Coordinates of N, CA and C in Angstrom, one line a residue:
X13 N -9.1 -24.5 -11.4 CA -8.7 -23.9 -10.2 C -7.2 -24.3 -9.8
X14 N -6.5 -23.4 -9.4 CA -5.1 -23.7 -9.1 C -5.0 -24.4 -7.7
X15 N -3.9 -25.1 -7.5 CA -3.7 -25.9 -6.3 C -2.4 -25.4 -5.7
X16 N -2.1 -25.9 -4.5 CA -0.9 -25.6 -3.8 C 0.3 -26.1 -4.6
X17 N 0.2 -27.1 -5.4 CA 1.3 -27.6 -6.1 C 1.7 -26.6 -7.2
X18 N 0.8 -25.8 -7.6 CA 1.1 -24.8 -8.6 C 2.2 -23.8 -8.1
X19 N 2.0 -23.3 -6.9 CA 2.9 -22.3 -6.4 C 4.2 -22.9 -5.8
X20 N 4.2 -24.2 -5.7 CA 5.5 -24.9 -5.3 C 6.5 -25.0 -6.4
X21 N 6.1 -24.7 -7.6 CA 7.0 -24.8 -8.7 C 8.0 -23.6 -8.6
X22 N 9.1 -23.7 -9.4 CA 10.1 -22.7 -9.4 C 9.5 -21.4 -9.9
X23 N 9.6 -20.3 -9.2 CA 9.0 -19.0 -9.7 C 9.9 -18.4 -10.8
X24 N 9.4 -17.5 -11.5 CA 10.1 -16.9 -12.6 C 10.7 -15.6 -12.1
X25 N 12.0 -15.6 -11.6 CA 12.6 -14.5 -11.1 C 13.0 -13.5 -12.2
X26 N 13.6 -13.9 -13.3 CA 13.9 -13.0 -14.4 C 12.7 -12.3 -14.9
X27 N 11.7 -13.1 -15.1 CA 10.4 -12.5 -15.7 C 9.9 -11.4 -14.7
X28 N 9.9 -11.7 -13.4 CA 9.5 -10.7 -12.5 C 10.3 -9.4 -12.6
X29 N 11.6 -9.6 -12.7 CA 12.5 -8.4 -12.8 C 12.1 -7.6 -14.1
X30 N 11.9 -8.3 -15.2 CA 11.6 -7.7 -16.4 C 10.3 -6.9 -16.3
X31 N 9.3 -7.5 -15.7 CA 8.0 -6.8 -15.5 C 8.1 -5.6 -14.6
X32 N 9.0 -5.7 -13.6 CA 9.2 -4.6 -12.7 C 9.8 -3.4 -13.4
X33 N 10.6 -3.7 -14.5 CA 11.2 -2.6 -15.3 C 10.2 -2.1 -16.3
X34 N 9.6 -3.0 -17.1 CA 8.6 -2.7 -18.1 C 7.4 -3.6 -17.9
X35 N 6.2 -3.0 -17.5 CA 5.1 -3.9 -17.2 C 4.7 -4.7 -18.4
X36 N 4.5 -6.0 -18.1 CA 4.1 -6.9 -19.2 C 5.2 -7.6 -19.9
X37 N 6.4 -7.1 -19.7 CA 7.6 -7.7 -20.4 C 7.8 -9.1 -19.9
X38 N 7.7 -9.4 -18.6 CA 7.9 -10.7 -18.1 C 6.9 -11.7 -18.6
X39 N 5.6 -11.2 -18.7 CA 4.6 -12.1 -19.2 C 4.8 -12.4 -20.7
X40 N 5.3 -11.4 -21.4 CA 5.7 -11.7 -22.8 C 6.7 -12.7 -23.0
X41 N 7.8 -12.7 -22.1 CA 8.8 -13.7 -22.1 C 8.2 -15.1 -21.8
X42 N 7.2 -15.1 -21.0 CA 6.5 -16.3 -20.6 C 5.6 -16.8 -21.7
X43 N 5.6 -16.1 -22.8 CA 4.7 -16.4 -24.0 C 3.3 -16.2 -23.7
X44 N 2.9 -15.2 -22.9 CA 1.5 -14.8 -22.7 C 1.3 -13.5 -23.4
X45 N 1.3 -13.5 -24.7 CA 1.2 -12.3 -25.5 C 0.0 -11.4 -25.2
X46 N -1.2 -12.0 -25.2 CA -2.4 -11.2 -25.0 C -2.4 -10.6 -23.6
X47 N -2.0 -11.4 -22.6 CA -1.9 -11.0 -21.2 C -0.9 -9.8 -21.1
X48 N 0.2 -10.0 -21.8 CA 1.3 -8.9 -21.7 C 0.8 -7.6 -22.3
X49 N 0.1 -7.7 -23.4 CA -0.4 -6.5 -24.1 C -1.4 -5.8 -23.2
X50 N -2.3 -6.5 -22.6 CA -3.3 -5.9 -21.7 C -2.6 -5.2 -20.5
X51 N -1.6 -5.9 -19.9 CA -0.9 -5.3 -18.8 C -0.2 -4.0 -19.2
X52 N 0.5 -4.1 -20.3 CA 1.3 -2.9 -20.8 C 0.3 -1.7 -21.1
X53 N -0.8 -2.0 -21.8 CA -1.8 -1.0 -22.1 C -2.4 -0.3 -20.9
X54 N -2.7 -1.2 -19.9 CA -3.3 -0.7 -18.7 C -2.3 0.2 -17.9
X55 N -1.0 -0.2 -17.9 CA 0.0 0.6 -17.3 C 0.2 1.9 -17.9
X56 N 0.2 2.0 -19.2 CA 0.4 3.2 -19.9 C -0.8 4.2 -19.6
X57 N -2.0 3.6 -19.6 CA -3.2 4.4 -19.3 C -3.1 5.0 -17.9
X58 N -2.7 4.2 -16.9 CA -2.6 4.7 -15.5 C -1.5 5.7 -15.4
X59 N -0.4 5.6 -16.1 CA 0.7 6.6 -16.0 C 0.2 7.9 -16.7
X60 N -0.6 7.7 -17.8 CA -1.2 8.9 -18.5 C -2.1 9.6 -17.6
X61 N -2.9 8.9 -16.8 CA -3.8 9.5 -15.8 C -3.1 10.3 -14.8
X62 N -2.0 9.7 -14.3 CA -1.1 10.3 -13.3 C -0.5 11.6 -13.8
X63 N -0.1 11.6 -15.0 CA 0.5 12.8 -15.7 C -0.6 13.9 -15.8
X64 N -1.8 13.5 -16.2 CA -2.9 14.4 -16.4 C -3.3 15.0 -15.1
X65 N -3.4 14.2 -14.0 CA -3.7 14.7 -12.7 C -2.7 15.7 -12.2
X66 N -1.4 15.4 -12.5 CA -0.3 16.3 -12.1 C -0.4 17.6 -12.8
X67 N -0.8 17.6 -14.0 CA -1.0 18.9 -14.8 C -2.2 19.7 -14.2
X68 N -3.2 18.9 -13.9 CA -4.5 19.6 -13.5 C -4.5 20.0 -12.0
X69 N -4.0 19.2 -11.1 CA -4.1 19.5 -9.7 C -2.8 19.5 -8.9
X70 N -1.7 19.4 -9.6 CA -0.4 19.5 -8.9 C 0.3 18.2 -8.7
X71 N 1.6 18.3 -8.3 CA 2.4 17.1 -8.1 C 1.8 16.3 -6.9
X72 N 1.4 16.9 -5.9 CA 0.9 16.1 -4.7 C -0.3 15.2 -5.1
X73 N -1.2 15.7 -5.9 CA -2.3 14.8 -6.3 C -1.8 13.7 -7.2
X74 N -0.9 14.0 -8.0 CA -0.3 12.9 -8.9 C 0.4 11.8 -8.1
X75 N 1.1 12.2 -7.0 CA 1.8 11.3 -6.2 C 0.8 10.4 -5.4
X76 N -0.3 11.1 -5.0 CA -1.3 10.3 -4.3 C -1.9 9.3 -5.2
X77 N -2.2 9.6 -6.4 CA -2.7 8.7 -7.4 C -1.8 7.5 -7.7
X78 N -0.5 7.9 -7.8 CA 0.5 6.9 -8.0 C 0.6 5.9 -6.9
X79 N 0.5 6.3 -5.6 CA 0.6 5.4 -4.5 C -0.7 4.6 -4.3
X80 N -1.8 5.2 -4.7 CA -3.1 4.6 -4.5 C -3.4 3.5 -5.5
X81 N -3.0 3.8 -6.8 CA -3.4 2.9 -7.8 C -2.2 2.3 -8.7
X82 N -1.3 3.2 -9.1 CA -0.3 2.8 -10.0 C 0.7 1.8 -9.3
X83 N 1.2 2.2 -8.1 CA 2.1 1.3 -7.5 C 1.6 -0.1 -7.1
X84 N 0.3 -0.2 -6.6 CA -0.3 -1.5 -6.4 C -0.4 -2.3 -7.7
X85 N -0.8 -1.6 -8.7 CA -0.9 -2.3 -10.0 C 0.4 -2.8 -10.5
X86 N 1.5 -2.0 -10.3 CA 2.8 -2.4 -10.8 C 3.3 -3.6 -10.0
X87 N 3.0 -3.6 -8.7 CA 3.5 -4.7 -7.8 C 2.7 -6.0 -8.2
X88 N 1.4 -5.9 -8.4 CA 0.6 -7.1 -8.7 C 1.0 -7.7 -10.0
X89 N 1.3 -6.8 -11.1 CA 1.6 -7.4 -12.4 C 3.1 -8.0 -12.3
X90 N 3.9 -7.4 -11.5 CA 5.2 -8.0 -11.3 C 5.1 -9.4 -10.6
X91 N 4.3 -9.4 -9.6 CA 4.0 -10.7 -8.8 C 3.4 -11.7 -9.8
X92 N 2.5 -11.3 -10.7 CA 1.9 -12.2 -11.7 C 3.0 -12.8 -12.6
X93 N 4.0 -12.0 -13.0 CA 5.1 -12.5 -13.8 C 6.0 -13.4 -13.0
X94 N 6.1 -13.3 -11.7 CA 6.9 -14.1 -10.9 C 6.3 -15.5 -10.7
X95 N 4.9 -15.6 -10.7 CA 4.2 -16.9 -10.4 C 4.4 -17.8 -11.6
X96 N 4.6 -19.1 -11.3 CA 4.7 -20.1 -12.3 C 3.4 -20.1 -13.2
X97 N 3.6 -20.3 -14.5 CA 2.4 -20.3 -15.4 C 2.0 -21.7 -15.6
X98 N 0.6 -21.8 -15.6 CA 0.0 -23.1 -16.0 C -1.1 -22.9 -17.0
X99 N -1.5 -23.9 -17.7 CA -2.6 -23.7 -18.7 C -3.9 -23.2 -18.1
X100 N -4.1 -23.4 -16.8 CA -5.4 -23.0 -16.2 C -5.2 -21.7 -15.3
X101 N -4.0 -21.2 -15.2 CA -3.7 -20.1 -14.3 C -3.1 -18.9 -15.0
X102 N -3.5 -18.7 -16.3 CA -3.0 -17.5 -17.0 C -4.0 -16.4 -16.8
X103 N -3.5 -15.2 -16.4 CA -4.4 -14.1 -16.2 C -4.4 -13.7 -14.7
X104 N -5.2 -12.6 -14.4 CA -5.1 -12.0 -13.1 C -6.1 -12.7 -12.1
X105 N -7.0 -13.5 -12.6 CA -7.9 -14.1 -11.6 C -7.2 -14.9 -10.5
X106 N -6.3 -15.8 -11.0 CA -5.6 -16.7 -10.0 C -4.6 -15.8 -9.2
X107 N -3.9 -14.8 -9.9 CA -3.0 -14.0 -9.2 C -3.7 -13.2 -8.1
X108 N -4.8 -12.6 -8.3 CA -5.6 -11.9 -7.3 C -6.0 -12.7 -6.2
X109 N -6.4 -14.0 -6.5 CA -6.8 -14.9 -5.4 C -5.6 -15.2 -4.5
X110 N -4.4 -15.4 -5.1 CA -3.2 -15.6 -4.3 C -2.9 -14.4 -3.4
X111 N -3.0 -13.2 -4.1 CA -2.7 -12.0 -3.3 C -3.6 -11.8 -2.2
X112 N -4.9 -12.1 -2.4 CA -5.9 -12.0 -1.3 C -5.7 -13.1 -0.2
X113 N -5.5 -14.3 -0.6 CA -5.3 -15.4 0.4 C -4.1 -15.2 1.2
X114 N -3.0 -14.6 0.6 CA -1.8 -14.4 1.4 C -1.6 -13.0 2.0
X115 N -2.7 -12.2 1.8 CA -2.8 -10.9 2.4 C -1.6 -10.0 1.9
X116 N -1.3 -10.1 0.6 CA -0.2 -9.3 0.1 C -0.7 -7.8 0.0
X117 N -2.0 -7.6 -0.1 CA -2.5 -6.2 -0.1 C -2.2 -5.5 1.3
X118 N -2.3 -6.3 2.4 CA -1.9 -5.7 3.7 C -0.4 -5.5 3.8
X119 N 0.3 -6.4 3.2 CA 1.8 -6.2 3.2 C 2.2 -5.0 2.4
X120 N 1.5 -4.7 1.3 CA 1.7 -3.5 0.5 C 1.4 -2.3 1.3
X121 N 0.4 -2.3 2.1 CA 0.1 -1.1 2.9 C 1.2 -0.9 4.0
X122 N 1.7 -2.0 4.4 CA 2.9 -1.9 5.4 C 4.1 -1.3 4.7
X123 N 4.3 -1.6 3.4 CA 5.4 -1.0 2.7 C 5.1 0.5 2.5
X124 N 3.9 0.9 2.3 CA 3.5 2.3 2.3 C 3.8 3.0 3.6
X125 N 3.6 2.4 4.7 CA 3.9 3.0 6.0 C 5.4 3.2 6.1
X126 N 6.2 2.2 5.6 CA 7.6 2.4 5.7 C 8.0 3.6 4.8
X127 N 7.4 3.8 3.7 CA 7.7 4.9 2.8 C 7.3 6.2 3.5
X128 N 6.2 6.2 4.1 CA 5.7 7.4 4.8 C 6.6 7.8 6.0
X129 N 7.1 6.7 6.7 CA 8.1 7.0 7.8 C 9.3 7.6 7.3
X130 N 9.8 7.2 6.1 CA 11.0 7.8 5.6 C 10.8 9.2 5.1
X131 N 9.6 9.5 4.6 CA 9.3 10.8 4.1 C 9.2 11.7 5.3
X132 N 8.5 11.3 6.4 CA 8.4 12.1 7.6 C 9.7 12.4 8.2
X133 N 10.6 11.4 8.3 CA 12.0 11.6 8.8 C 12.7 12.6 8.0
X134 N 12.6 12.5 6.7 CA 13.3 13.5 5.8 C 12.8 14.9 6.0
X135 N 11.5 15.1 6.1 CA 10.9 16.4 6.3 C 11.4 17.0 7.6
X136 N 11.5 16.2 8.7 CA 11.9 16.6 10.0 C 13.4 17.1 10.0
X137 N 14.2 16.3 9.3 CA 15.6 16.6 9.3 C 15.9 17.8 8.4
X138 N 15.2 17.8 7.2 CA 15.5 18.9 6.3 C 14.9 20.2 6.7
X139 N 13.9 20.2 7.6 CA 13.2 21.4 8.1 C 13.2 21.4 9.6
X140 N 14.3 21.7 10.3 CA 14.3 21.7 11.7 C 13.2 22.6 12.4
X141 N 12.8 23.6 11.7 CA 11.8 24.5 12.3 C 10.4 24.1 12.1
X142 N 10.2 23.0 11.4 CA 8.9 22.5 11.1 C 8.2 22.1 12.4
X143 N 7.0 22.5 12.5 CA 6.2 22.2 13.7 C 4.9 21.5 13.4
X144 N 4.6 20.3 14.0 CA 3.4 19.6 13.7 C 2.3 20.2 14.5
X145 N 1.1 20.3 13.8 CA -0.1 20.9 14.4 C -0.8 19.8 15.2
X146 N -1.0 20.0 16.5 CA -1.6 19.0 17.3 C -2.8 19.7 18.1
X147 N -4.0 19.4 17.8 CA -5.2 20.0 18.4 C -5.1 21.5 18.3
X148 N -4.9 22.0 17.1 CA -4.9 23.4 16.8 C -3.7 24.2 17.3
X149 N -2.7 23.5 17.9 CA -1.5 24.2 18.4 C -0.3 23.6 17.8
X150 N 0.8 24.3 17.9 CA 2.1 23.8 17.4 C 3.1 23.8 18.5
X151 N 3.1 22.7 19.3 CA 4.0 22.7 20.4 C 5.5 22.8 20.0
X152 N 6.2 23.5 20.9 CA 7.7 23.7 20.7 C 8.5 23.0 21.7
X153 N 9.8 23.1 21.6 CA 10.6 22.5 22.6 C 10.6 21.0 22.6
X154 N 10.6 20.4 23.8 CA 10.7 19.0 24.0 C 9.4 18.3 23.5
X155 N 8.2 18.9 23.8 CA 6.9 18.4 23.4 C 6.8 18.5 21.9
X156 N 7.3 19.5 21.3 CA 7.3 19.6 19.8 C 8.1 18.6 19.2
X157 N 9.3 18.3 19.7 CA 10.2 17.3 19.2 C 9.6 15.9 19.3
X158 N 8.9 15.6 20.5 CA 8.2 14.3 20.7 C 7.1 14.2 19.7
X159 N 6.3 15.3 19.5 CA 5.2 15.2 18.6 C 5.7 14.9 17.2
X160 N 6.8 15.4 16.8 CA 7.3 15.1 15.4 C 7.9 13.7 15.3
X161 N 8.5 13.3 16.4 CA 9.2 12.0 16.4 C 8.2 10.8 16.4
X162 N 7.0 11.0 16.9 CA 6.1 9.9 17.0 C 5.6 9.5 15.6
X163 N 5.6 10.4 14.7 CA 5.1 10.0 13.4 C 5.9 9.0 12.7
X164 N 7.2 9.3 12.4 CA 8.0 8.2 11.8 C 8.2 7.0 12.6
X165 N 8.2 7.1 13.9 CA 8.4 6.0 14.8 C 7.2 5.0 14.7
X166 N 6.0 5.6 14.8 CA 4.8 4.8 14.7 C 4.6 4.2 13.3
X167 N 4.9 5.0 12.3 CA 4.7 4.5 10.9 C 5.7 3.3 10.7
X168 N 6.9 3.4 11.2 CA 7.8 2.3 11.1 C 7.3 1.0 11.8
X169 N 6.8 1.2 13.0 CA 6.3 0.0 13.8 C 5.1 -0.6 13.1
X170 N 4.2 0.3 12.6 CA 3.0 -0.3 12.0 C 3.3 -0.9 10.6
X171 N 4.3 -0.3 9.9 CA 4.7 -0.9 8.6 C 5.3 -2.3 8.8
X172 N 6.2 -2.4 9.8 CA 6.8 -3.7 10.1 C 5.7 -4.7 10.5
X173 N 4.8 -4.3 11.4 CA 3.7 -5.2 11.8 C 2.8 -5.7 10.7
X174 N 2.5 -4.7 9.8 CA 1.6 -5.1 8.7 C 2.3 -6.0 7.7
X175 N 3.6 -5.8 7.5 CA 4.3 -6.7 6.6 C 4.5 -8.1 7.1
X176 N 4.5 -8.2 8.5 CA 4.6 -9.5 9.2 C 3.2 -10.0 9.6
X177 N 2.2 -9.2 9.3 CA 0.8 -9.6 9.7 C 0.6 -9.9 11.1
X178 N 1.2 -9.0 12.0 CA 1.1 -9.2 13.4 C -0.1 -8.5 14.0
X179 N -0.8 -9.2 14.9 CA -2.0 -8.6 15.4 C -1.8 -7.3 16.2
X180 N -0.7 -7.2 16.9 CA -0.4 -6.0 17.6 C -0.4 -4.8 16.7
X181 N 0.0 -5.0 15.5 CA 0.1 -3.8 14.6 C -1.3 -3.3 14.2
X182 N -2.3 -4.2 14.2 CA -3.6 -3.8 13.9 C -4.2 -2.9 15.1
X183 N -3.9 -3.4 16.3 CA -4.3 -2.6 17.5 C -3.6 -1.3 17.5
X184 N -2.3 -1.3 17.2 CA -1.5 0.0 17.2 C -2.1 0.9 16.1
X185 N -2.4 0.4 15.0 CA -2.9 1.2 13.9 C -4.2 1.8 14.3
X186 N -5.1 1.0 14.9 CA -6.4 1.5 15.2 C -6.3 2.7 16.3
X187 N -5.4 2.5 17.2 CA -5.2 3.6 18.2 C -4.7 4.8 17.5
X188 N -3.7 4.6 16.6 CA -3.1 5.7 15.9 C -4.1 6.4 15.0
X189 N -5.0 5.6 14.3 CA -6.0 6.2 13.5 C -7.0 7.0 14.3
X190 N -7.4 6.5 15.4 CA -8.4 7.2 16.3 C -7.8 8.6 16.7
X191 N -6.5 8.6 17.1 CA -5.9 9.8 17.4 C -5.8 10.8 16.2
X192 N -5.4 10.2 15.1 CA -5.4 11.0 13.9 C -6.7 11.6 13.5
X193 N -7.8 10.8 13.6 CA -9.1 11.3 13.3 C -9.6 12.4 14.2
X194 N -9.3 12.2 15.5 CA -9.7 13.3 16.5 C -8.9 14.5 16.2
X195 N -7.6 14.4 16.0 CA -6.7 15.5 15.8 C -7.1 16.3 14.6
X196 N -7.3 15.5 13.5 CA -7.6 16.2 12.2 C -9.0 16.9 12.3
X197 N -9.9 16.3 13.0 CA -11.2 16.9 13.2 C -11.1 18.2 14.0
X198 N -10.3 18.2 15.0 CA -10.1 19.4 15.8 C -9.4 20.5 15.0
X199 N -8.4 20.1 14.2 CA -7.7 21.1 13.3 C -8.7 21.6 12.3
X200 N -9.6 20.8 11.8 CA -10.6 21.2 10.8 C -11.5 22.2 11.4
X201 N -11.9 22.0 12.6 CA -12.8 22.9 13.3 C -12.1 24.3 13.6
X202 N -10.8 24.2 13.9 CA -10.1 25.5 14.2 C -9.7 26.3 13.0
X203 N -9.3 25.6 11.9 CA -8.8 26.3 10.8 C -9.7 26.3 9.6
X204 N -10.8 25.6 9.7 CA -11.7 25.5 8.6 C -11.3 24.6 7.4
X205 N -12.0 24.8 6.3 CA -11.8 23.9 5.2 C -10.4 24.1 4.6
X206 N -9.8 23.0 4.2 CA -8.6 22.9 3.5 C -8.5 21.7 2.7
X207 N -8.0 21.8 1.5 CA -8.0 20.6 0.6 C -7.2 19.4 1.2
X208 N -6.0 19.8 1.7 CA -5.2 18.8 2.3 C -5.8 18.1 3.5
X209 N -6.4 18.9 4.4 CA -7.1 18.4 5.6 C -8.3 17.5 5.2
X210 N -9.0 17.9 4.1 CA -10.2 17.2 3.7 C -9.8 15.8 3.1
X211 N -8.8 15.9 2.2 CA -8.3 14.6 1.6 C -7.7 13.7 2.7
X212 N -7.0 14.3 3.7 CA -6.5 13.4 4.7 C -7.6 12.7 5.5
X213 N -8.6 13.5 5.9 CA -9.7 12.9 6.7 C -10.4 11.8 5.9
X214 N -10.8 12.1 4.6 CA -11.5 11.1 3.8 C -10.6 9.8 3.6
X215 N -9.3 10.1 3.3 CA -8.4 8.9 3.1 C -8.2 8.1 4.4
X216 N -8.1 8.8 5.5 CA -8.0 8.0 6.8 C -9.2 7.2 7.1
X217 N -10.4 7.7 6.8 CA -11.6 7.0 7.1 C -11.7 5.7 6.1
X218 N -11.4 6.0 4.8 CA -11.5 4.9 3.9 C -10.4 3.8 4.2
X219 N -9.2 4.3 4.5 CA -8.1 3.4 4.8 C -8.4 2.5 6.0
X220 N -8.9 3.1 7.1 CA -9.3 2.4 8.3 C -10.4 1.4 8.0
X221 N -11.4 1.8 7.2 CA -12.5 0.9 6.9 C -11.9 -0.3 6.2
X222 N -11.0 -0.2 5.3 CA -10.4 -1.3 4.6 C -9.6 -2.2 5.5
X223 N -8.8 -1.6 6.4 CA -8.1 -2.4 7.4 C -9.0 -3.2 8.3
X224 N -10.1 -2.6 8.7 CA -11.1 -3.3 9.5 C -11.7 -4.5 8.7
X225 N -11.9 -4.3 7.4 CA -12.5 -5.3 6.6 C -11.5 -6.5 6.5
X226 N -10.2 -6.2 6.5 CA -9.2 -7.2 6.3 C -8.6 -7.6 7.7
X227 N -9.3 -7.3 8.8 CA -8.7 -7.6 10.1 C -8.4 -9.0 10.4
X228 N -9.1 -10.0 9.7 CA -8.8 -11.4 10.0 C -7.4 -11.8 9.5
X229 N -6.8 -11.0 8.6 CA -5.4 -11.3 8.2 C -4.5 -11.3 9.4
X230 N -4.8 -10.5 10.4 CA -3.9 -10.3 11.5 C -4.1 -11.3 12.6
X231 N -5.0 -12.2 12.5 CA -5.2 -13.2 13.5 C -4.1 -14.2 13.6
X232 N -3.7 -14.6 14.8 CA -2.6 -15.6 14.9 C -2.8 -16.9 14.1
X233 N -4.0 -17.4 14.2 CA -4.4 -18.6 13.5 C -5.3 -18.3 12.4
X234 N -4.7 -17.9 11.2 CA -5.5 -17.6 10.0 C -5.2 -18.4 8.8
X235 N -5.9 -18.2 7.8 CA -5.7 -19.0 6.6 C -4.3 -18.9 5.9
X236 N -3.5 -17.9 6.3 CA -2.2 -17.7 5.7 C -1.2 -18.8 6.1
X237 N -1.5 -19.5 7.1 CA -0.6 -20.6 7.5 C -0.6 -21.7 6.5
X238 N -1.7 -21.9 5.8 CA -1.8 -22.9 4.8 C -2.7 -22.4 3.7
X239 N -2.2 -21.4 2.9 CA -3.1 -20.7 2.0 C -3.6 -21.6 0.9
X240 N -4.9 -21.4 0.6 CA -5.5 -22.1 -0.6 C -6.2 -21.1 -1.5
X241 N -6.1 -21.3 -2.8 CA -6.6 -20.3 -3.7 C -8.2 -20.2 -3.7
X242 N -8.8 -21.2 -3.1 CA -10.3 -21.2 -3.2 C -10.9 -20.5 -1.9
X243 N -10.0 -19.8 -1.1 CA -10.5 -19.2 0.1 C -10.7 -17.7 -0.2

């Protein structure tokens, strides 16, 4: 079992950079050959799945798969290369325990909110006539502008709060998710089945369930203040 002394050692910055460029390369430089081969093989398989999904269901589905599985995997294996290696801490078991104890999974979700905020802002700027559907209607004028502006604004606030593990961001997200669920359900009832609407609803429900499961990460006095790998 790893100890706090393990993570106090100097991290491998170069190896982390190498793994960020080519998965497993940093582990190979750390002389973890089998580990590096497994990481590289898994990465190739995931990228192959993303390519196949893109060919079968379109670019949107491929991007969704990349954000849901490939990017987290890429980030975790890079973090694994960054951690100091010890004879008892080679492999993903210790890395995943650190990720879990320090709530890096929640921080990753915060980064996704930042990415979503940037995407929303770009869509609004690039398409001035774009109108957001709110409860089966597309408000125009001032109300329409406010409806569009709330999306990147709230995504940015939630993203910042998640990355800082602030409790207020959990409450803000739950309020935003409740509104999104009601709004999406209303639009579903008005316009009927749509693949995008269906995927959005299912994703929102699953995403919210995961956040509720990890809600203790947002508490002011939590285990992150003095993380231990055995928690």
